[in-house]
Short mmCIF file of C-alpha atoms in Angstrom, two decimals:
data_model
loop_
_atom_site.label_atom_id
_atom_site.label_comp_id
_atom_site.label_asym_id
_atom_site.label_seq_id
_atom_site.Cartn_x
_atom_site.Cartn_y
_atom_site.Cartn_z
CA ILE A 657 0.00 0.00 0.00
CA GLY A 658 2.85 2.40 0.86
CA ARG A 659 4.38 2.23 -2.62
CA LYS A 660 1.03 2.80 -4.29
CA VAL A 661 0.39 5.89 -2.19
CA THR A 662 3.85 7.38 -2.74
CA SER A 663 3.70 6.71 -6.48
CA LEU A 664 0.54 8.82 -6.61
CA VAL A 665 1.81 11.76 -4.56
CA VAL A 666 3.90 13.47 -7.27
CA PRO A 667 1.25 13.14 -10.04
CA ALA A 668 -1.38 14.41 -7.58
CA ILE A 669 0.74 17.46 -6.75
CA VAL A 670 1.41 18.19 -10.43
CA LEU A 671 -2.29 17.81 -11.26
CA SER A 672 -3.33 20.02 -8.33
CA VAL A 673 -0.89 22.77 -9.25
CA SER A 674 -1.92 22.59 -12.91
CA LEU A 675 -5.62 22.85 -12.04
CA LEU A 676 -4.98 25.74 -9.65
CA ALA A 677 -2.92 27.55 -12.30
CA PHE A 678 -5.63 26.94 -14.91
CA HIS A 679 -8.27 28.26 -12.50
CA ARG A 680 -6.20 31.40 -11.80
CA LYS A 681 -5.39 31.79 -15.51
CA CYS A 682 -1.62 31.66 -14.90
CA ASP A 683 0.91 31.05 -17.66
CA VAL A 684 2.45 27.88 -16.18
CA TYR A 685 5.09 27.43 -18.88
CA THR A 686 6.48 30.95 -18.41
CA SER A 687 6.47 30.50 -14.63
CA LEU A 688 8.38 27.21 -14.96
CA CYS A 689 10.93 28.82 -17.28
CA GLU A 690 11.44 31.72 -14.87
CA GLY A 691 11.87 29.28 -11.98
CA ALA A 692 14.41 27.23 -13.93
CA SER A 693 16.29 30.42 -14.81
CA ASP A 694 16.41 31.43 -11.14
CA GLY A 695 17.63 27.94 -10.25
CA LEU A 696 20.47 28.19 -12.75
CA LYS A 697 21.48 31.55 -11.26
CA VAL A 698 21.65 29.99 -7.80
CA ILE A 699 23.79 27.13 -9.16
CA ALA A 700 26.13 29.63 -10.81
CA ARG A 701 26.50 31.50 -7.48
CA ILE A 702 27.19 28.43 -5.34
CA PHE A 703 29.34 26.45 -7.80
CA PRO A 704 32.66 28.20 -6.95
CA ALA A 705 32.14 27.57 -3.23
CA ILE A 706 31.47 23.87 -3.86
CA VAL A 707 34.54 23.50 -6.11
CA ILE A 708 36.78 25.17 -3.52
CA LEU A 709 35.35 23.05 -0.70
CA LEU A 710 35.81 19.75 -2.55
CA SER A 711 39.34 20.72 -3.63
CA ALA A 712 40.31 21.62 -0.06
CA ILE A 713 39.05 18.24 1.17
CA ALA A 714 41.12 16.42 -1.43
CA VAL A 715 44.27 18.39 -0.54
CA PHE A 716 43.69 17.78 3.19
CA ARG A 717 43.48 14.01 2.73
CA VAL A 718 46.26 13.60 0.15
CA SER A 719 48.74 15.82 2.00
CA GLY A 720 48.73 13.58 5.07
CA ALA A 721 47.34 16.36 7.27
CA GLN A 722 44.28 14.23 8.02
CA ASP A 723 46.39 11.34 9.35
CA LEU A 724 48.48 13.72 11.46
CA LEU A 725 45.37 15.33 12.94
CA ILE A 726 43.83 11.92 13.70
CA ARG A 727 46.94 10.84 15.65
CA PHE A 728 46.80 14.13 17.56
CA ILE A 729 43.12 13.90 18.59
CA ALA A 730 42.96 10.13 19.26
CA PRO A 731 43.69 10.46 23.03
CA ALA A 732 40.94 13.08 23.44
CA LEU A 733 38.47 10.87 21.60
CA LYS A 734 39.27 7.93 23.85
CA ALA A 735 38.78 10.18 26.89
CA VAL A 736 35.19 11.02 25.87
CA GLY A 737 34.41 7.43 24.84
CA ILE A 738 34.57 7.77 21.06
CA PRO A 739 36.44 4.99 19.24
CA SER A 740 39.51 6.58 17.63
CA GLU A 741 38.89 4.41 14.56
CA THR A 742 35.94 6.68 13.75
CA ALA A 743 38.14 9.81 13.68
CA PRO A 744 38.45 9.84 9.85
CA LEU A 745 34.65 9.83 9.63
CA MET A 746 34.39 12.67 12.15
CA LEU A 747 36.87 14.77 10.18
CA VAL A 748 35.27 14.19 6.78
CA ARG A 749 31.57 14.28 7.73
CA PRO A 750 31.31 18.07 8.24
CA PHE A 751 32.72 18.60 4.74
CA SER A 752 31.28 15.94 2.44
CA GLY A 753 28.43 13.48 2.75
CA SER A 754 29.65 11.23 -0.05
CA ALA A 755 33.19 11.12 1.36
CA ALA A 756 31.73 10.37 4.80
CA LEU A 757 29.68 7.50 3.36
CA ALA A 758 32.83 6.10 1.75
CA VAL A 759 34.78 6.39 5.02
CA GLY A 760 31.86 4.91 6.97
CA SER A 761 31.62 2.01 4.52
CA GLU A 762 35.35 1.40 4.89
CA ILE A 763 35.07 1.41 8.70
CA ILE A 764 32.12 -0.99 8.63
CA SER A 765 33.90 -3.29 6.15
CA ARG A 766 37.04 -3.34 8.29
CA TYR A 767 35.48 -3.77 11.74
CA GLY A 768 32.10 -5.31 10.88
CA ALA A 769 28.58 -3.95 10.98
CA ASP A 770 27.87 -5.57 14.35
CA SER A 771 31.00 -4.24 16.06
CA ASP A 772 30.87 -1.25 18.40
CA ILE A 773 33.05 0.68 15.95
CA GLY A 774 30.86 -0.18 12.96
CA ARG A 775 27.67 0.68 14.81
CA THR A 776 29.16 3.93 16.08
CA ALA A 777 30.18 4.90 12.54
CA ALA A 778 26.67 4.13 11.24
CA VAL A 779 24.99 6.16 13.97
CA MET A 780 27.44 9.04 13.43
CA LEU A 781 26.49 9.16 9.76
CA GLY A 782 22.86 9.59 10.72
CA SER A 783 23.43 11.96 13.62
CA THR A 784 25.45 14.71 12.01
CA GLU A 785 25.37 17.07 9.05
CA THR A 786 27.71 18.07 6.25
CA THR A 787 28.16 21.41 7.96
CA PHE A 788 30.63 23.17 5.66
CA TYR A 789 28.92 21.97 2.50
CA THR A 790 25.49 22.99 3.78
CA MET A 791 26.74 26.38 4.93
CA ALA A 792 28.60 26.97 1.65
CA VAL A 793 25.47 26.22 -0.36
CA TYR A 794 22.93 28.08 1.77
CA LEU A 795 25.06 31.08 2.65
CA SER A 796 26.14 31.49 -0.97
CA ALA A 797 22.55 31.22 -2.15
CA ALA A 798 21.45 33.79 0.43
CA LYS A 799 24.48 36.00 -0.36
CA ILE A 800 25.62 36.01 3.28
CA ARG A 801 29.34 36.72 3.58
CA GLY A 802 29.96 36.53 7.33
CA PRO A 803 28.30 33.56 9.05
CA ARG A 804 29.28 34.87 12.51
CA PHE A 805 28.04 32.36 15.07
CA ALA A 806 26.47 29.88 12.65
CA LEU A 807 29.67 27.94 12.00
CA PRO A 808 30.77 27.50 15.63
CA ALA A 809 27.22 26.54 16.64
CA ALA A 810 26.97 24.01 13.81
CA LEU A 811 30.36 22.47 14.64
CA ILE A 812 29.39 22.19 18.31
CA GLY A 813 26.21 20.47 17.15
CA ASP A 814 28.29 18.02 15.11
CA LEU A 815 30.54 17.32 18.11
CA VAL A 816 27.52 16.70 20.31
CA GLY A 817 26.12 14.41 17.62
CA PHE A 818 29.36 12.41 17.50
CA ILE A 819 29.50 12.07 21.29
CA ALA A 820 25.79 11.16 21.50
CA ALA A 821 26.21 8.57 18.72
CA SER A 822 29.05 6.89 20.57
CA ALA A 823 27.24 7.04 23.91
CA SER A 824 24.02 5.65 22.46
CA VAL A 825 25.85 2.69 20.90
CA ARG A 826 27.56 1.98 24.24
CA LEU A 827 24.24 2.21 26.11
CA LEU A 828 22.05 0.28 23.67
CA TYR A 829 24.43 -2.48 22.60
#
């Protein structure tokens, strides 16, 4: 039943909008073209930020800086109960969702899906956000240059998410 309902939702929305536009005598095609044009403008504004962000991530990993940082923060992670094996995931997740999925998949393949480390990595993936990517996209789209307190607050939220993920795995398994 669930699939049947969800397969009808999009056509129902399209039909409803079309009937409403017809009733209001709106030029739907022109409105769609204007919306697509606005969307392309947003893409053009945010594209440089995305390219820079993805390039910086690649340089960070390839240069060895990521490995150095992981060795540096491993004792602090152990102190708060986070498996140090999840450190690569914690470093990548705020920047890139696809890179975090790859790192999480690697962790789960190495340690097993039923291990504390594998479970912690899986919960971390669902408990945190791609902070820098999200901020780059939304702040660029909104033309906001100085995020002020948004970045520190978001990173604190990610840290709390990582700690809560580890704690919940310890408590529930």
